[in-house]
Amino acid sequence: MFQLRETFLQGCVELIPNIFTDHRGESIKTYHSDAFKNIGISHDFKEDLMVTSQRGVLRGLHLQYPPKEQAKLIYCVRGSIFDVAVDVRKTSPTYGQFVSFHVDAEKHNLVYIPSGFAHGYLVLEDDTTVVYKMSSVYSPELESGFLWNSLNIDWPITEPILSYKDSQLPLFKDFRSAF
Ligand SMILES: Cc1cn([C@H]2C[C@H](O)[C@@H](COP(=O)(O)OP(=O)(O)O[C@H]3O[C@@H](C)C(=O)[C@@H](O)[C@H]3O)O2)c(=O)[nH]c1=O
């Protein structure tokens, strides 16, 4: 039901869903609990969020700490993003390493990011709408993160539009992971 594309960061994967097309349009299943279980993703997802942003907006890099850590399933329903996941699992051999994806409403790809990763994205087109499923509810007191450009990520922008909160995040080198 989903084509799985693994990355070198264990657990962080891209998924390509089947697309059913007929003369009326198309149908795409973005989530199926048994199919996800078969590829090792098993969550009782607790929240969905739909976020629209303009081109040049960068959100991240964010994570939420235990006991409300969040695995995320991300896709675009309109437009496209440069999506980044950074491994912050302290015992991981790939700690501090990252992977990026071009997530695009026209490609219909999805990205699954386990907990223990920081996440962020740059919006590539005006009126891009991103949908996330999250495995825990939003808990602002457990939010953490680090500055978007404090790792060597190849962001295709030099002066993104940031929230004030994101502009004040610490550098990655000063960030202490609780994972
Ligand atoms: C993320 C989030 C925000 N909010 C509210 C709080 C605030 O008023 C408004 C905007 O919040 P923020 O500025 O934190 O939103 P934003 O900067 O878009 O934060 C998001 O960034 C991306 C990269 C992620 O991975 C998400 O998990 C989340 O951290 O929305 C919720 O109610 N629930 C949520 O899950």
XYZ file of N, CA and C and ligand atoms in Angstrom:
572
model
N 0.827 -1.220 0.000
C 0.000 0.000 0.000
C 0.866 1.277 0.000
N 2.044 1.169 0.642
C 2.995 2.283 0.644
C 4.353 1.761 0.194
N 5.001 2.513 -0.661
C 6.380 2.185 -1.007
C 7.270 2.884 0.019
N 8.204 2.110 0.584
C 9.024 2.616 1.680
C 10.412 2.980 1.164
N 10.876 4.190 1.494
C 12.249 4.584 1.152
C 12.974 4.907 2.444
N 13.877 3.995 2.831
C 14.591 4.224 4.088
C 15.671 5.278 3.892
N 16.127 5.854 4.995
C 17.242 6.793 4.935
C 18.367 6.225 5.801
N 19.516 6.885 5.802
C 20.621 6.385 6.637
C 20.375 6.689 8.117
N 19.356 7.456 8.431
C 18.995 7.708 9.828
C 17.925 6.688 10.217
N 18.332 5.762 11.054
C 17.463 4.637 11.374
C 16.088 5.095 11.888
N 15.041 4.643 11.220
C 13.678 4.947 11.653
C 13.045 6.108 10.914
N 13.851 6.926 10.267
C 13.323 8.093 9.554
C 13.143 7.704 8.077
N 11.922 7.706 7.596
C 11.655 7.154 6.262
C 10.729 8.047 5.436
N 10.817 7.837 4.138
C 9.885 8.483 3.210
C 8.915 7.410 2.723
N 7.666 7.783 2.551
C 6.643 6.826 2.120
C 5.950 7.362 0.877
N 5.761 6.484 -0.088
C 5.048 6.885 -1.299
C 3.743 6.088 -1.338
N 2.604 6.788 -1.228
C 1.323 6.057 -1.204
C 0.865 5.665 -2.611
N -0.047 4.711 -2.656
C -0.702 4.400 -3.928
C -1.641 5.545 -4.287
N -1.763 5.801 -5.567
C -2.697 6.844 -6.013
C -3.743 6.174 -6.902
N -5.000 6.341 -6.554
C -6.092 5.750 -7.331
C -6.711 6.874 -8.161
N -6.607 6.745 -9.470
C -7.087 7.831 -10.342
C -8.215 7.314 -11.234
N -9.236 8.115 -11.397
C -10.253 7.809 -12.412
C -10.763 9.124 -13.002
N -11.840 9.088 -13.767
C -12.283 10.296 -14.465
C -12.754 11.393 -13.516
N -12.965 11.050 -12.208
C -13.425 12.067 -11.251
C -12.279 12.807 -10.581
N -11.106 12.142 -10.584
C -9.981 12.745 -9.857
C -9.117 11.673 -9.245
N -8.553 11.957 -8.069
C -7.668 10.957 -7.470
C -7.958 10.764 -5.993
N -7.633 9.571 -5.507
C -7.782 9.234 -4.085
C -6.436 8.734 -3.596
N -6.014 9.259 -2.470
C -4.714 8.880 -1.916
C -4.908 8.566 -0.443
N -4.505 7.371 -0.038
C -4.590 7.026 1.383
C -3.288 7.453 2.033
N -3.386 8.388 2.972
C -2.157 8.915 3.590
C -1.802 8.175 4.870
N -2.737 7.383 5.405
C -2.447 6.645 6.639
C -3.299 5.393 6.693
N -2.667 4.289 7.106
C -3.400 3.030 7.279
C -2.700 2.301 8.411
N -3.375 2.088 9.526
C -2.663 1.617 10.721
C -2.011 0.256 10.507
N -2.671 -0.684 9.849
C -2.052 -2.016 9.665
C -0.874 -1.952 8.710
N -1.035 -1.203 7.616
C 0.091 -1.082 6.667
C 1.283 -0.417 7.350
N 1.023 0.568 8.179
C 2.124 1.225 8.899
C 2.755 0.254 9.900
N 1.922 -0.521 10.604
C 2.458 -1.519 11.552
C 3.397 -2.470 10.830
N 3.027 -2.878 9.612
C 3.856 -3.821 8.847
C 5.222 -3.257 8.506
N 5.330 -1.944 8.495
C 6.659 -1.371 8.218
C 7.279 -0.806 9.508
N 6.717 -1.217 10.636
C 7.357 -0.902 11.922
C 6.941 0.420 12.534
N 5.866 1.027 12.008
C 5.408 2.307 12.570
C 4.074 2.064 13.264
N 4.103 2.147 14.579
C 2.905 1.798 15.327
C 2.611 2.885 16.352
N 1.624 3.697 16.071
C 1.265 4.770 16.989
C -0.238 4.901 17.032
N -0.703 5.330 18.195
C -2.064 5.780 18.294
C -1.947 7.310 18.153
N -1.961 7.796 16.899
C -1.693 9.232 16.683
C -2.722 10.071 17.454
N -2.242 11.126 18.107
C -3.084 11.887 19.029
C -3.561 13.230 18.474
N -2.829 13.790 17.521
C -3.217 15.114 16.995
C -2.868 15.200 15.526
N -3.693 15.909 14.789
C -3.340 16.299 13.416
C -3.292 17.815 13.397
N -2.368 18.351 12.632
C -2.229 19.802 12.545
C -2.097 20.155 11.074
N -2.751 21.232 10.644
C -2.657 21.676 9.250
C -2.134 23.107 9.285
N -1.017 23.343 8.624
C -0.329 24.632 8.748
C -0.076 25.210 7.357
N -0.509 26.450 7.140
C -0.263 27.110 5.851
C 0.759 28.228 6.044
N 1.690 28.322 5.129
C 2.742 29.351 5.215
C 3.078 29.847 3.817
N 3.729 31.016 3.827
C 4.181 31.595 2.560
C 5.614 31.146 2.244
N 5.956 31.300 0.988
C 7.305 30.959 0.528
C 8.350 31.707 1.365
N 9.401 31.008 1.754
C 10.473 31.651 2.519
C 10.320 31.520 4.025
N 9.168 31.009 4.475
C 8.983 30.766 5.917
C 9.753 29.509 6.295
N 10.470 29.617 7.412
C 11.171 28.432 7.934
C 10.681 28.199 9.363
N 10.179 27.009 9.627
C 9.712 26.631 10.968
C 10.660 25.570 11.499
N 11.204 25.755 12.693
C 12.105 24.755 13.261
C 13.389 25.389 13.753
N 14.273 24.552 14.253
C 14.164 23.088 14.345
C 13.609 22.735 15.726
N 12.563 21.945 15.758
C 11.783 21.730 16.982
C 11.713 20.260 17.371
N 11.510 20.055 18.675
C 11.167 18.732 19.179
C 10.412 18.902 20.483
N 9.812 17.845 20.946
C 9.096 17.869 22.215
C 9.631 16.713 23.065
N 9.902 17.001 24.337
C 10.557 16.028 25.212
C 9.584 15.026 25.828
N 10.111 13.867 26.272
C 9.288 12.921 27.038
C 8.753 13.609 28.292
N 7.605 13.252 28.808
C 6.815 12.080 28.372
C 5.874 12.367 27.207
N 6.022 13.510 26.549
C 5.135 13.839 25.419
C 5.942 13.940 24.128
N 6.941 13.074 23.991
C 7.731 13.074 22.758
C 6.819 12.792 21.563
N 7.207 13.331 20.410
C 6.319 13.249 19.248
C 7.002 12.616 18.041
N 6.428 11.524 17.579
C 6.745 11.054 16.236
C 5.797 11.809 15.301
N 6.263 12.084 14.070
C 5.439 12.896 13.162
C 5.355 12.254 11.786
N 4.186 12.338 11.206
C 3.983 11.939 9.815
C 3.587 13.215 9.080
N 4.364 13.559 8.059
C 4.256 14.894 7.452
C 4.007 14.781 5.950
N 3.095 15.603 5.439
C 2.933 15.678 3.988
C 2.328 17.026 3.619
N 2.404 17.350 2.357
C 1.842 18.619 1.863
C 0.544 18.328 1.132
N -0.479 19.125 1.398
C -1.700 19.022 0.589
C -1.715 20.090 -0.507
N -0.822 21.098 -0.347
C -0.670 22.132 -1.383
C 0.749 22.660 -1.274
N 1.414 22.831 -2.421
C 2.759 23.404 -2.409
C 3.830 22.397 -2.041
N 4.964 22.897 -1.559
C 6.095 22.004 -1.292
C 7.018 22.618 -0.249
N 7.773 21.746 0.380
C 8.713 22.168 1.434
C 10.030 21.424 1.305
N 11.068 22.037 1.873
C 12.360 21.375 2.094
C 12.322 20.976 3.569
N 12.200 19.683 3.789
C 11.922 19.176 5.140
C 13.184 18.536 5.714
N 13.459 18.798 6.991
C 14.722 18.338 7.586
C 14.445 17.627 8.906
N 15.114 16.492 9.110
C 15.059 15.771 10.389
C 16.484 15.606 10.893
N 16.696 15.943 12.173
C 18.038 15.840 12.778
C 17.972 14.818 13.907
N 18.872 13.857 13.886
C 18.916 12.817 14.914
C 19.497 13.398 16.203
N 18.704 13.406 17.304
C 19.220 13.899 18.588
C 19.113 12.813 19.664
N 19.151 11.546 19.206
C 19.173 10.430 20.164
C 20.617 10.270 20.621
N 20.876 10.553 21.908
C 22.271 10.648 22.374
C 23.085 9.384 22.133
N 22.422 8.222 22.180
C 23.184 6.978 22.016
C 23.243 6.539 20.544
N 22.705 7.340 19.662
C 22.653 6.951 18.252
C 24.011 7.187 17.579
N 24.451 6.249 16.739
C 25.705 6.465 15.999
C 25.601 7.634 15.012
N 24.377 8.067 14.729
C 24.205 9.193 13.793
C 23.731 10.457 14.530
N 24.032 10.552 15.830
C 23.646 11.754 16.597
C 24.157 13.018 15.879
N 23.306 14.004 15.732
C 23.714 15.277 15.111
C 23.693 15.253 13.591
N 23.412 14.086 13.014
C 23.337 14.025 11.547
C 21.889 14.260 11.109
N 21.738 14.638 9.868
C 20.403 15.050 9.414
C 20.136 14.542 8.009
N 18.863 14.555 7.663
C 18.459 14.151 6.325
C 17.427 15.173 5.845
N 17.391 15.411 4.541
C 16.387 16.345 4.026
C 15.565 15.675 2.928
N 14.361 16.192 2.750
C 13.421 15.644 1.777
C 12.746 16.810 1.061
N 12.454 16.608 -0.196
C 11.584 17.557 -0.899
C 10.176 16.975 -0.813
N 9.364 17.529 0.068
C 7.999 17.020 0.248
C 7.082 17.905 -0.588
N 6.285 17.271 -1.440
C 5.599 18.023 -2.484
C 4.177 17.483 -2.655
N 3.207 18.381 -2.650
C 1.805 17.968 -2.821
C 1.611 17.250 -4.161
N 2.420 17.572 -5.146
C 2.233 16.913 -6.446
C 2.899 15.544 -6.488
N 3.953 15.365 -5.683
C 4.607 14.035 -5.611
C 3.853 13.124 -4.647
N 3.072 13.732 -3.737
C 2.296 12.987 -2.738
C 3.160 12.177 -1.783
N 4.405 12.572 -1.597
C 5.236 11.790 -0.673
C 4.970 12.198 0.771
N 5.241 11.259 1.680
C 5.076 11.498 3.113
C 6.414 11.225 3.781
N 6.664 11.904 4.897
C 7.883 11.647 5.663
C 7.465 11.259 7.071
N 8.078 10.168 7.569
C 7.841 9.764 8.958
C 9.112 10.041 9.760
N 8.958 10.812 10.828
C 10.090 11.166 11.687
C 9.791 10.623 13.091
N 10.611 9.691 13.573
C 10.347 9.142 14.910
C 10.623 10.181 15.987
N 10.239 9.898 17.243
C 10.649 10.793 18.322
C 12.169 10.637 18.489
N 12.790 11.638 19.098
C 14.253 11.609 19.184
C 14.902 12.327 18.015
N 14.073 12.991 17.210
C 14.577 13.809 16.108
C 14.062 15.242 16.281
N 14.866 16.201 15.848
C 14.363 17.566 15.689
C 13.863 17.702 14.255
N 12.877 18.573 14.089
C 12.246 18.709 12.769
C 12.080 20.178 12.398
N 12.246 20.458 11.125
C 11.982 21.797 10.630
C 11.786 21.755 9.119
N 11.211 22.855 8.607
C 11.053 22.891 7.146
C 11.050 24.320 6.623
N 11.516 24.421 5.389
C 11.462 25.676 4.637
C 10.351 25.543 3.608
N 9.512 26.573 3.525
C 8.392 26.563 2.583
C 8.881 27.081 1.227
N 8.628 26.302 0.184
C 9.179 26.608 -1.136
C 8.203 27.333 -2.054
N 6.912 27.323 -1.703
C 5.900 27.960 -2.571
C 4.890 28.699 -1.701
N 4.344 29.794 -2.224
C 3.296 30.509 -1.480
C 2.094 29.590 -1.229
N 1.434 29.836 -0.105
C 0.222 29.082 0.265
C 0.446 27.577 0.340
N 1.606 27.211 0.829
C 1.865 25.781 1.042
C 1.159 25.337 2.320
N 0.462 24.216 2.228
C -0.215 23.673 3.414
C 0.375 22.313 3.756
N 0.889 22.251 4.991
C 1.514 21.022 5.496
C 0.564 20.405 6.513
N 0.423 19.094 6.445
C -0.358 18.370 7.450
C 0.582 17.465 8.220
N 0.468 17.457 9.552
C 1.231 16.503 10.355
C 0.285 15.702 11.228
N 0.591 14.433 11.337
C -0.020 13.618 12.381
C 1.024 13.504 13.474
N 0.611 13.593 14.720
C 1.587 13.545 15.807
C 1.174 12.530 16.860
N 2.184 11.850 17.412
C 1.910 10.731 18.327
C 1.626 11.188 19.753
N 1.836 12.471 20.060
C 1.492 13.015 21.383
C 0.882 14.389 21.192
N 0.129 14.813 22.189
C -0.480 16.143 22.094
C 0.574 17.229 22.294
N 0.295 18.368 21.731
C 1.165 19.551 21.850
C 1.287 19.928 23.327
N 2.507 20.077 23.798
C 2.773 20.412 25.211
C 3.882 21.458 25.231
N 3.502 22.743 25.161
C 4.514 23.799 25.003
C 5.579 23.801 26.093
N 5.234 23.319 27.304
C 6.240 23.316 28.380
C 7.350 22.299 28.102
N 7.124 21.376 27.178
C 8.139 20.360 26.856
C 8.814 20.626 25.510
N 8.519 21.787 24.929
C 9.113 22.130 23.627
C 10.592 22.446 23.774
N 11.354 22.061 22.777
C 12.767 22.432 22.732
C 13.162 22.566 21.259
N 14.429 22.895 21.047
C 14.881 23.021 19.665
C 16.201 23.746 19.597
N 16.650 23.989 18.409
C 17.888 24.738 18.203
C 17.804 25.489 16.880
N 18.725 26.406 16.715
C 18.666 27.363 15.607
C 18.849 26.661 14.255
N 18.036 27.062 13.306
C 17.961 26.416 11.992
C 19.310 26.305 11.290
N 20.171 27.348 11.476
C 21.429 27.363 10.703
C 22.641 27.050 11.565
N 22.419 26.302 12.683
C 23.559 26.011 13.542
C 24.136 24.620 13.277
N 23.686 23.997 12.219
C 24.292 22.772 11.700
C 24.582 23.056 10.234
N 25.270 22.110 9.597
C 25.667 22.378 8.214
C 24.581 22.009 7.195
N 23.340 22.260 7.515
C 22.227 21.861 6.631
C 22.226 22.772 5.405
N 22.025 22.148 4.262
C 22.088 22.858 2.999
C 20.739 23.527 2.679
N 20.249 24.402 3.576
C 18.965 25.072 3.339
C 19.059 25.893 2.053
N 18.086 25.826 1.164
C 18.145 26.618 -0.069
C 17.673 28.059 0.151
N 18.173 28.690 1.210
C 17.807 30.074 1.531
C 18.844 30.598 2.520
N 19.051 31.917 2.514
C 19.986 32.486 3.498
C 19.262 33.368 4.520
N 18.111 33.953 4.113
C 17.393 34.830 5.050
C 15.913 34.456 5.118
N 15.623 33.360 5.793
C 14.228 32.921 5.858
C 13.392 33.797 6.774
N 12.081 33.648 6.663
C 11.145 34.311 7.589
C 10.962 33.373 8.780
N 11.347 33.879 9.974
C 11.296 33.055 11.192
C 10.314 33.653 12.186
N 9.789 32.852 13.092
C 9.064 33.401 14.247
C 10.117 33.984 15.191
N 9.662 34.896 16.066
C 10.609 35.454 17.042
C 11.178 34.307 17.888
N 10.281 33.394 18.297
C 10.697 32.255 19.140
C 11.816 31.448 18.465
N 11.649 31.189 17.163
C 12.667 30.386 16.466
C 13.980 31.147 16.300
N 13.892 32.474 16.201
C 15.128 33.247 16.032
C 15.954 33.268 17.321
N 15.294 32.917 18.459
C 15.987 32.950 19.762
C 16.435 31.562 20.234
N 16.260 30.563 19.411
C 16.657 29.208 19.835
C 18.175 29.130 20.004
N 18.656 28.234 20.872
C 20.113 28.104 21.043
C 20.773 27.466 19.825
N 22.077 27.608 19.770
C 22.832 26.909 18.727
C 22.823 25.407 19.031
N 23.005 24.613 17.989
C 23.042 23.159 18.201
C 24.138 22.780 19.199
N 25.250 23.443 19.149
C 26.360 23.074 20.047
C 26.014 23.357 21.514
N 25.061 24.222 21.781
C 24.652 24.526 23.159
C 23.377 23.775 23.572
N 22.859 23.012 22.657
C 21.621 22.271 22.908
C 21.966 20.963 23.624
N 21.226 20.618 24.692
C 21.438 19.358 25.416
C 20.220 18.472 25.204
N 20.432 17.367 24.531
C 19.308 16.499 24.205
C 18.876 15.687 25.417
N 17.574 15.535 25.614
C 17.051 14.699 26.704
C 16.682 13.305 26.166
N 17.013 13.019 24.926
C 16.689 11.679 24.383
C 17.853 10.714 24.568
C 2.863 23.222 16.948
C 1.564 23.672 17.590
C 1.293 24.997 17.787
N 0.144 25.385 18.368
C -0.131 26.837 18.525
C 0.795 27.547 19.475
C 0.961 28.893 18.857
O -0.081 29.767 19.237
C 0.803 28.650 17.362
C 2.143 28.595 16.635
O 3.006 27.707 17.334
P 4.523 27.565 16.926
O 5.086 28.885 16.614
O 5.206 26.737 17.986
O 4.381 26.698 15.585
P 5.481 26.166 14.589
O 6.684 27.045 14.623
O 4.826 25.918 13.304
O 5.893 24.772 15.270
C 5.916 23.584 14.542
O 7.122 23.527 13.790
C 7.308 22.343 13.059
C 8.658 22.393 12.392
C 7.045 21.104 13.819
O 7.673 20.058 13.630
C 5.869 21.145 14.740
O 5.853 20.015 15.598
C 5.844 22.407 15.522
O 6.928 22.439 16.440
O 0.081 27.423 17.248
C -0.793 24.468 18.805
O -1.835 24.840 19.384
N -0.552 23.138 18.613
C 0.598 22.712 18.028
O 0.800 21.453 17.883
